[in-house]
XYZ file of C-alpha atoms in Angstrom:
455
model
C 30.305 9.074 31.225
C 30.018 5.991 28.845
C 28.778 7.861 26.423
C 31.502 10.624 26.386
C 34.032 7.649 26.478
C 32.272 6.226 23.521
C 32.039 9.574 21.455
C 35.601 10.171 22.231
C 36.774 6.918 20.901
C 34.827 7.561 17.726
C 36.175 10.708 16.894
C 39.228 10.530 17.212
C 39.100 6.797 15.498
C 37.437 8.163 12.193
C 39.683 11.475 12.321
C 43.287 9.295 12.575
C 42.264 7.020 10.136
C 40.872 9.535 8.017
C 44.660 11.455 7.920
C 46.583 8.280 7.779
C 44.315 7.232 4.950
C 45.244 10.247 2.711
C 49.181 9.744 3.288
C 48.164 5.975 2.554
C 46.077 6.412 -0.470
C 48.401 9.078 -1.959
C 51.618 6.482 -1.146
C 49.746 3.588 -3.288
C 49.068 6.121 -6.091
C 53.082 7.542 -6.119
C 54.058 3.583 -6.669
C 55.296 3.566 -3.131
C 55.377 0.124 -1.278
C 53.442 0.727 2.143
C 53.982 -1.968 4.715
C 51.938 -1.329 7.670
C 48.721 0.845 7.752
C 47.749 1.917 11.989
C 45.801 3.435 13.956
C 46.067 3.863 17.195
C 49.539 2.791 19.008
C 50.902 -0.033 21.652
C 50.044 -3.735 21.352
C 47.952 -4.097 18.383
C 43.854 -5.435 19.468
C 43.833 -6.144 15.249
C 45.266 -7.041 12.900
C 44.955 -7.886 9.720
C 46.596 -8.116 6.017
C 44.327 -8.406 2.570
C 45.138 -11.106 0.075
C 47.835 -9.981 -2.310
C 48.379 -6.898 -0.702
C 51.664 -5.730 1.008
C 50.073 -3.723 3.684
C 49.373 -4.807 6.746
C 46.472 -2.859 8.850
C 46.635 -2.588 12.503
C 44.073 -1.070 15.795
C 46.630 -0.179 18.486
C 46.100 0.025 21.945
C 46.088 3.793 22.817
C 44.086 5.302 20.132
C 46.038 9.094 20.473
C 47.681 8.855 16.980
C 48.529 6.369 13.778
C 51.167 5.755 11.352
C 51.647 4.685 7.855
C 54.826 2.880 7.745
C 56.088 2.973 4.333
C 59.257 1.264 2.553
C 62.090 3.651 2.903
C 65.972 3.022 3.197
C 66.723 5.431 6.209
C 64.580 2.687 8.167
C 65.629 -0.351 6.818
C 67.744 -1.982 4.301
C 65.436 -2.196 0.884
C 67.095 -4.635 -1.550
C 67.485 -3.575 -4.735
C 64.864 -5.014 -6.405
C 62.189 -2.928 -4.273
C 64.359 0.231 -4.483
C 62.286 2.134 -6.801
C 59.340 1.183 -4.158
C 60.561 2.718 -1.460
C 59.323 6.671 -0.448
C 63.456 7.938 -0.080
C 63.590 7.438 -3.984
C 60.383 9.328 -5.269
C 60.503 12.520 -6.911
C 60.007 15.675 -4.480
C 56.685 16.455 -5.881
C 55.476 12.492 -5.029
C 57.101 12.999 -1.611
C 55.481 16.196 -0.705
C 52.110 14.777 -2.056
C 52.068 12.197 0.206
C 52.943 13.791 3.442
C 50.524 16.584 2.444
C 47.858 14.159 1.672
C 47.177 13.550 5.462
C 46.085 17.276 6.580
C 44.370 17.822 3.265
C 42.133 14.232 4.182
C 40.814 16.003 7.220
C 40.092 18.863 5.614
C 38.237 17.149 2.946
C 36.697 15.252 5.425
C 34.975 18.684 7.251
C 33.605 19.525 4.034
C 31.886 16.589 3.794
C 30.773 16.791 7.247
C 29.998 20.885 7.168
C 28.043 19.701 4.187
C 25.621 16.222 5.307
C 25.082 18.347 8.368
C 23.186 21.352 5.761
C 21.945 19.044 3.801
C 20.330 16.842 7.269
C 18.989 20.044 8.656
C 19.760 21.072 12.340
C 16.837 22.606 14.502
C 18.811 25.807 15.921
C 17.196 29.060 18.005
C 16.011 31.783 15.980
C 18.320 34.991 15.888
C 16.436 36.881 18.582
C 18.544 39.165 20.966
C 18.038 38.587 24.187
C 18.515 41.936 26.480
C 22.189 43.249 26.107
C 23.909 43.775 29.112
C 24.282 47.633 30.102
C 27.502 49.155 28.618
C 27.916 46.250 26.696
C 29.238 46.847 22.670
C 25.764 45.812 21.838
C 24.322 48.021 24.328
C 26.155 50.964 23.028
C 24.878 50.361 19.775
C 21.185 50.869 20.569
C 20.430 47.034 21.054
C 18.107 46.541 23.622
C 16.620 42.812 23.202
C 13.837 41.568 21.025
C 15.478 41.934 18.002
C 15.541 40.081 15.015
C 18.491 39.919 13.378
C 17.528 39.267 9.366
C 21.648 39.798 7.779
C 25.085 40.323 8.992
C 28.317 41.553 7.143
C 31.982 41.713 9.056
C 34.278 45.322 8.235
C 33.112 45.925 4.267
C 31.159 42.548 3.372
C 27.910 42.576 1.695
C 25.716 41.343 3.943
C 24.885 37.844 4.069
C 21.143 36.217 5.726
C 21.384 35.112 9.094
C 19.308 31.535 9.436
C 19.706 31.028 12.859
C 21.832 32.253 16.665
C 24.117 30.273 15.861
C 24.994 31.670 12.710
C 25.010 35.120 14.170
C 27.521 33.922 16.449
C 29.805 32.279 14.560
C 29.838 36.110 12.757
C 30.518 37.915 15.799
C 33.071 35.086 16.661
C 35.001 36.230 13.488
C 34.509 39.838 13.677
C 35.687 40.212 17.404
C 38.867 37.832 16.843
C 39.857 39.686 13.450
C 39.033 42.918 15.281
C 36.505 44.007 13.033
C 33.263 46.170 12.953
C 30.296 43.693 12.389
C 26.960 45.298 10.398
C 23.677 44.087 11.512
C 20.421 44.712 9.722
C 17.505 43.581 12.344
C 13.785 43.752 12.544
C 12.364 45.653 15.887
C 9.224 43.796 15.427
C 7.701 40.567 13.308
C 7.406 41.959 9.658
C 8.382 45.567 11.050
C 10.699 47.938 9.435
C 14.366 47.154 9.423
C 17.374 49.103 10.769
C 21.053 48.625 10.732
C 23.388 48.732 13.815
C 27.441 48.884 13.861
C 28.964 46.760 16.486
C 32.130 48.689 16.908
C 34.645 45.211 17.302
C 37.399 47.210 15.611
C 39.191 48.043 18.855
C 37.554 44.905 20.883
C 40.133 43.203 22.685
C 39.450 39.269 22.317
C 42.104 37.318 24.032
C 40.137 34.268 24.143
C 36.929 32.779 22.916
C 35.155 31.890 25.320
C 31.688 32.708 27.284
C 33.237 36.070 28.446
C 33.864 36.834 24.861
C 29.815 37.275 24.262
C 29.318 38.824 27.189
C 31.473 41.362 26.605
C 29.837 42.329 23.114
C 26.512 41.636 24.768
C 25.275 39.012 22.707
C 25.351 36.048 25.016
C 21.516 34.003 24.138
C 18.702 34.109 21.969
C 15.733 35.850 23.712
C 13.371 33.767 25.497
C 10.116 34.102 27.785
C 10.824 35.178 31.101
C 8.577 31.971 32.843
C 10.199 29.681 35.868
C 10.681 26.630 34.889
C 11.543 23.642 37.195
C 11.843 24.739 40.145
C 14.578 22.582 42.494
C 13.117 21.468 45.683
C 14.416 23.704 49.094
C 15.680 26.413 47.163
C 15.359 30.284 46.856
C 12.535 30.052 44.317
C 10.333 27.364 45.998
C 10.940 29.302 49.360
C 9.707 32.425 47.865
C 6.263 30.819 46.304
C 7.484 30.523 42.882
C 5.782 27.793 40.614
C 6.798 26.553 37.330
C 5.028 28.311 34.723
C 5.432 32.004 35.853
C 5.862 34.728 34.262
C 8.244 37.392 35.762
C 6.915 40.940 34.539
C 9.190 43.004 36.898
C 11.685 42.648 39.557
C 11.620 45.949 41.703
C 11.071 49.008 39.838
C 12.686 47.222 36.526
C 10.344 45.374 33.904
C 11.559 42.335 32.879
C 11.806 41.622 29.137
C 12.751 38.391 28.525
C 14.631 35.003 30.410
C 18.409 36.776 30.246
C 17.316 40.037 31.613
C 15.943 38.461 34.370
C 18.893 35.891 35.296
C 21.360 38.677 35.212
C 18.735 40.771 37.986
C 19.388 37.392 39.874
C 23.033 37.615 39.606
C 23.183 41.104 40.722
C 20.905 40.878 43.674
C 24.526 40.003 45.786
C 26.159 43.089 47.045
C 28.758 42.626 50.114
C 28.404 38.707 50.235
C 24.828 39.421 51.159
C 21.811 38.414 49.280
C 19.160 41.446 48.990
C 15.816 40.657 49.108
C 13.517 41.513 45.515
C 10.204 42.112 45.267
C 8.778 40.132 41.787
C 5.557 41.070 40.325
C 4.497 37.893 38.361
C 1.839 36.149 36.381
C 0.194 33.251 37.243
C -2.841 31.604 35.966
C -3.934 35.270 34.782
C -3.513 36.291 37.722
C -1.150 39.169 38.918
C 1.044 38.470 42.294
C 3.671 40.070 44.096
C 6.240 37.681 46.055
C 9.460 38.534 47.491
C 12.302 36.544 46.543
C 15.838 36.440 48.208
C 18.516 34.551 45.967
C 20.650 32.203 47.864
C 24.645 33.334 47.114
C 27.058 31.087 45.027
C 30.114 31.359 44.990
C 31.782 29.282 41.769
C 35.286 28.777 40.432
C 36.987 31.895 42.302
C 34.157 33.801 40.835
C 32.494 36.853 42.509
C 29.401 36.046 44.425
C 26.055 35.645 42.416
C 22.516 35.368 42.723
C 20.962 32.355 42.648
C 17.352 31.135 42.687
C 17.158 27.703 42.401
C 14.833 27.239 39.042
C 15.015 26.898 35.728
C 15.227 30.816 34.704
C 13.428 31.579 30.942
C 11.283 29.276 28.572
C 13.190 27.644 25.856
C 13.914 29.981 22.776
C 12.106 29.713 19.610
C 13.958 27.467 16.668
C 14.280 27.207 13.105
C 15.003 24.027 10.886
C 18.611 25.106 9.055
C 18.444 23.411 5.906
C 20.607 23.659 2.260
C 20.274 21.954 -0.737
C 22.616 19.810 -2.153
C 24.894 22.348 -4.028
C 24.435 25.127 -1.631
C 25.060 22.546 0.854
C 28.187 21.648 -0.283
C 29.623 24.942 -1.185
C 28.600 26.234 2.190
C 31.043 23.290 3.872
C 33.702 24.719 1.349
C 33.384 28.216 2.985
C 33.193 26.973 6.607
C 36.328 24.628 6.661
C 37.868 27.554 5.197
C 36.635 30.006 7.187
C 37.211 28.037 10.331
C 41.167 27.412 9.103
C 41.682 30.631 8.719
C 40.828 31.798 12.163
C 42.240 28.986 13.904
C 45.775 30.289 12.058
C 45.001 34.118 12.986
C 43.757 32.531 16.460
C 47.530 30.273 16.695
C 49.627 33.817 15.090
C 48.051 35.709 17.869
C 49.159 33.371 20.732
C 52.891 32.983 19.223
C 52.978 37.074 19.752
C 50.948 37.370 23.167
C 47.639 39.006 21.476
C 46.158 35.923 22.319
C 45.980 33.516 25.511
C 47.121 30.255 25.823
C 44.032 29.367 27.528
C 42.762 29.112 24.018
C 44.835 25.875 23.501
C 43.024 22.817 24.104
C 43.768 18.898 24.763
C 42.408 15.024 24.768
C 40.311 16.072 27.973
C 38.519 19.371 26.956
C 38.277 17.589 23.706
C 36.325 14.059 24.883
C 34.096 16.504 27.443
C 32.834 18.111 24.087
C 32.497 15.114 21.995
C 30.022 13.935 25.032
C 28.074 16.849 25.273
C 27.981 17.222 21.268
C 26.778 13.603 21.151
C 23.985 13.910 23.376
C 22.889 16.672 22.002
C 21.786 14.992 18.587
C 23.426 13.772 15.937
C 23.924 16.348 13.632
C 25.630 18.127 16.817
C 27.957 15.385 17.075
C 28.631 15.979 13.007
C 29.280 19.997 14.047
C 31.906 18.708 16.442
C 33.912 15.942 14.406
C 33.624 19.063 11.720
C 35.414 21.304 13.898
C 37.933 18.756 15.281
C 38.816 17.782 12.067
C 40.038 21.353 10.765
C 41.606 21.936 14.006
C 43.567 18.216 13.178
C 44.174 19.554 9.940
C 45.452 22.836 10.396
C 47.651 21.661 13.285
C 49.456 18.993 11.207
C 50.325 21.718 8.170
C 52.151 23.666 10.867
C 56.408 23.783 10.187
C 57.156 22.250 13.423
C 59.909 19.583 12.336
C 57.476 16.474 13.941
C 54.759 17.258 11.785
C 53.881 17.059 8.462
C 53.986 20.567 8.359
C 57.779 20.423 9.216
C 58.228 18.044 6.364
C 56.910 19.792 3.753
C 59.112 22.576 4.949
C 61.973 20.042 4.289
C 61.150 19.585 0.936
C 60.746 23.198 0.499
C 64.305 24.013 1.514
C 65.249 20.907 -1.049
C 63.279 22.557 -3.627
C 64.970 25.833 -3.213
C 68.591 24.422 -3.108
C 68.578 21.096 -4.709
C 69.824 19.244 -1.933
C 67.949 18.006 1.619
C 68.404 18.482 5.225
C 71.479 17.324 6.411
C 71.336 14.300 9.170
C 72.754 16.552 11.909
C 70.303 19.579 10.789
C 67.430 17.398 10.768
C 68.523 15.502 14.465
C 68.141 19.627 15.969
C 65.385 20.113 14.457
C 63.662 16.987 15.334
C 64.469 17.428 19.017
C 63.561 21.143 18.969
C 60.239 20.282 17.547
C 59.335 17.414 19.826
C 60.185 19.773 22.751
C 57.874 22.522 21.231
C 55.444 19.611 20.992
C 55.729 18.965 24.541
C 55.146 22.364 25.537
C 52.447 22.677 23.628
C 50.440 19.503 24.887
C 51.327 20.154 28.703
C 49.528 23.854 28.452
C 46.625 22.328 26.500
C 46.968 19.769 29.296
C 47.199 22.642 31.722
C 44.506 24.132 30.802
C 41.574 20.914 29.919
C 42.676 20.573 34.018
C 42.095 24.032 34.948
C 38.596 23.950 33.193
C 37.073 20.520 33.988
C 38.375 20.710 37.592
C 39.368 23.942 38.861
C-alpha cells in the first residue's frame, strides 16, 4: 500500500510539473511576466521565490493538477509599465506557443522515457505462443502453441523483428483496435523453418482493451512448462498428491503442452456448478504417476464458475534482455509516443461514436493501482508506466474541450481565422459546457476505477 501511495505521488508529481514547466519555460521565452509557478493545489506545504526572479514556486496540498499563473489583464489590473509583460498582449503565435507548450512537455517527456528505458534494457518473456484457445482467431489460423514468433507487420507493413511478448502484444493491441489483419512470420521449432500466419483482425470487434481482448485473438501468455509450482496448503492440488515440481503430461485423454493449456483444462473442469473429477498423468522425479485431481469451484466478480486447483499452474516463461543503442534507442521512443497517441485518439473517436466502451476510460484510482504494481515490478517497469501516463496526459490536454489547453488553442484558431477572439459571453458557454463535459468524463473514469478495484 505505501508503496503504491508513494509511486502515485511520484508520477503524477514529475508529470504536472513536467506540463506546467513547458507553459512556464515557453512564457519566460515569449517575454511574458509569470508570477506564480504550482504544482499541486490547496494550502501550499512550499514555497519558495529565487533571488531576482518574479516567479514564485509553490507544492500544494492535493497534488491532482498545477498552474502557471501568468501576468494578464483579464485577472488583474497590470499597470502600464508591465503591459507589454503580460500574456493578453502577446502576439497569437506567442500565445498559442505557450499554452501548447504544456502537452508537447509530456510528450517530450515519453520520448525520453520510451528511450532510457531501451537504452537500460528490460528483461521481458520471449515471444513463445502459449496454446491458443480452440476457435480462437489464432486458433483459426493454424496456431497451436510453441511457436516462435521471429517478425510481425499490421494490414500492408513490412514486417518488423519481434524482440520480445511484449512487443508482439503491443502489435496485436494495434492491429485489433485499428481493425486490421496482423502478419506473423514464426519458427515451429528452434532454428526450424519459418512460416507466415494471417490473423484475420479485420472484422475483430475490440470494444475494449482489456484481458478479454487477448483471449479472444488467442494470444493471452508466452508459453511456459507445464510444472506445479507452489502449491497452497488445504487446497485441490495438495489434496490430490500434487508436489511442486511436477510436470503435467496429460489431463484425461488430452496431452498437455505447456502451463496455459493446462490452466484453461482447470477452468473447464466446472460443468453445472459441479467440479468433475480429472485424472492427471504426471512426472515426478522421473517417475510417471497417475493422480486424480478435483478442482475446487470459484466463483469471481459475477463470473461463470471455474476450476481451481490451488497451485501455482506453469514454470515461469523464458526471457530476453530488450536492449537499443543510443540512436535506435531514441528513435524507437519517437515511434512509440507516436504510436501510442495515435491510438489513444482512434481509441477516444471510437468511444465519442459508441464503437468503443467507456469502460476504456480510466481515473486517479485505476491509475495509482498501476503505478504500484509497475513500481514493484522493477524500475524500468515503473519508466514503461510514467511513459504511458504521460502520452495519455498529453493527448488529453490537446483535446478542444474549452477547459483545456486543447480548447484554447481552438480559441486562437477561431482568432486566427477571423481576426478577432471569443467573445466574453461565447467563451462563459463554452467554459461551463466544457467543465460539465469534464465532469462527466471524470465520474465514468471514476465509475469505472470503482467497478474494477472493488466490484
Amino acid at each position: 500500500m505505501l508503496l503504491t501511495i508513494v509511486a502515485f505521488i511520484v508520477a503524477l508529481g514529475l508529470l504536472i510539473a513536467v506540463h506546467e514547466y513547458g507553459h512556464y519555460r515557453v512564457a519566460v521565452a515569449c517575454g511574458v511576466k509569470v508570477l506564480r509557478f504550482s504544482v499541486g493545489f490547496g494550502k501550499p506545504l512550499l514555497r519558495w521565490q529565487p533571488q531576482g526572479s518574479p516567479t514564485e514556486f509553490v507544492i500544494g496540498a492535493f497534488p491532482l493538477g498545477g498552474y502557471v499563473r501568468m501576468l494578464d489583464e483579464r485577472e488583474a489590473p497590470v499597470v502600464a509599465a508591465e503591459r507589454h509583460l503580460a500574456f493578453n498582449h502577446q502576439p497569437l503565435r506567442s500565445r498559442a506557443a505557450i499554452v501548447a507548450a504544456g502537452p508537447i512537455a509530456n510528450l517530450l517527456l515519453a520520448i525520453l522515457l520510451y528511450a532510457a528505458v531501451n537504452w537500460l534494457g528490460v528483461d521481458e518473456p520471449k515471444a513463445i505462443l502459449a496454446s491458443p484457445a480452440v476457435g480462437s482467431v489464432a486458433h483459426q489460423a493454424g496456431l497451436r502453441g510453441g511457436e516462435l514468433v521471429t517478425a510481425a507487420a499490421m494490414g500492408a507493413e513490412e514486417p518488423e523483428p519481434v524482440r520480445s511478448f511484449e512487443d508482439l502484444r503491443w502489435t496485436l493491441t494495434r492491429g485489433a483496435l485499428d481493425n486490421q489483419d496482423v502478419r506473423l512470420e514464426v519458427e515451429t521449432t528452434p532454428g526450424g523453418g519459418r512460416r507466415e500466419l494471417v490473423l484475420e483482425l479485420h472484422d475483430f470487434d475490440a470494444r475494449e482493451a482489456d484481458a478479454q481482448l487477448f483471449r479472444k485473438i488467442g494470444v493471452i501468455g508466452p508459453w511456459t512448462k507445464p510444472v506445479i509450482g507452489e502449491v497452497v496448503a488445504g487446497g485441490a492440488a495438495q489434496r490430490s498428491g500434487l508436489r511442486e515440481g511436477d510436470t503435467v503430461l496429460q489431463v484425461g485423454a488430452t496431452p498437455v503442452v505447456d502451463g496455459q493449456q493446462l490452466r484453461e483444462l482447470i477452468r473447464a473442469s466446472v460443468r453445472d456448478g459441479a467440479s468433475l473429477p480429472q485424472v492427471w498423468r504426471i512426472v515426478r522425479a522421473g517417475q510417471t504417476l497417475d493422480l486424480q485431481v478435483t478442482p475446487d469451484v470459484v466463483r469471481q466478480d459475477g463470473a461463470a464458475p471455474a476450476g481451481r486447483v490451488g497451485a501455482y499452474v506453469g514454470a515461469l516463461p523464458a526471457m530476453v534482455t530488450v536492449r537499443y543503442g543510443p540512436i535506435e534507442g531514441l528513435w524507437n521512443g519517437v515511434v512509440r509516443t507516436w504510436e501510442v497517441s495515435a491510438l489513444t485518439l482512434r481509441m477516444m473517436g471510437r468511444m465519442v461514436v459508441g464503437e468503443a466502451s467507456l469502460k476504456n476510460l480510466s481515473g486517479p484510482l485505476t491509475i495509482a493501482d498501476y503505478a504500484g504494481r509497475s513500481a514493484s515490478l522493477g524500475f524500468t517497469q515503473y519508466l514503461v508506466f510514467l511513459a504511458l501516463i504521460s502520452v495519455s496526459l498529453g493527448v488529453l490536454n490537446l483535446l478542444p474541450l474549452p477547459v483545456l489547453d486543447g480548447g484554447h488553442l481552438m480559441y486562437y484558431l477561431w482568432e486566427g481565422v477571423t481576426g478577432k477572439g471569443v467573445s466574453d459571453a461565447w467563451m462563459e458557454r463554452l467554459q461551463r459546457g466544457g467543465v460539465a463535459l469534464l465532469l462527466v468524463m471524470m465520474s465514468i473514469a471514476l465509475f469505472n476505477d470503482v467497478t474494477r478495484l472493488f466490484g
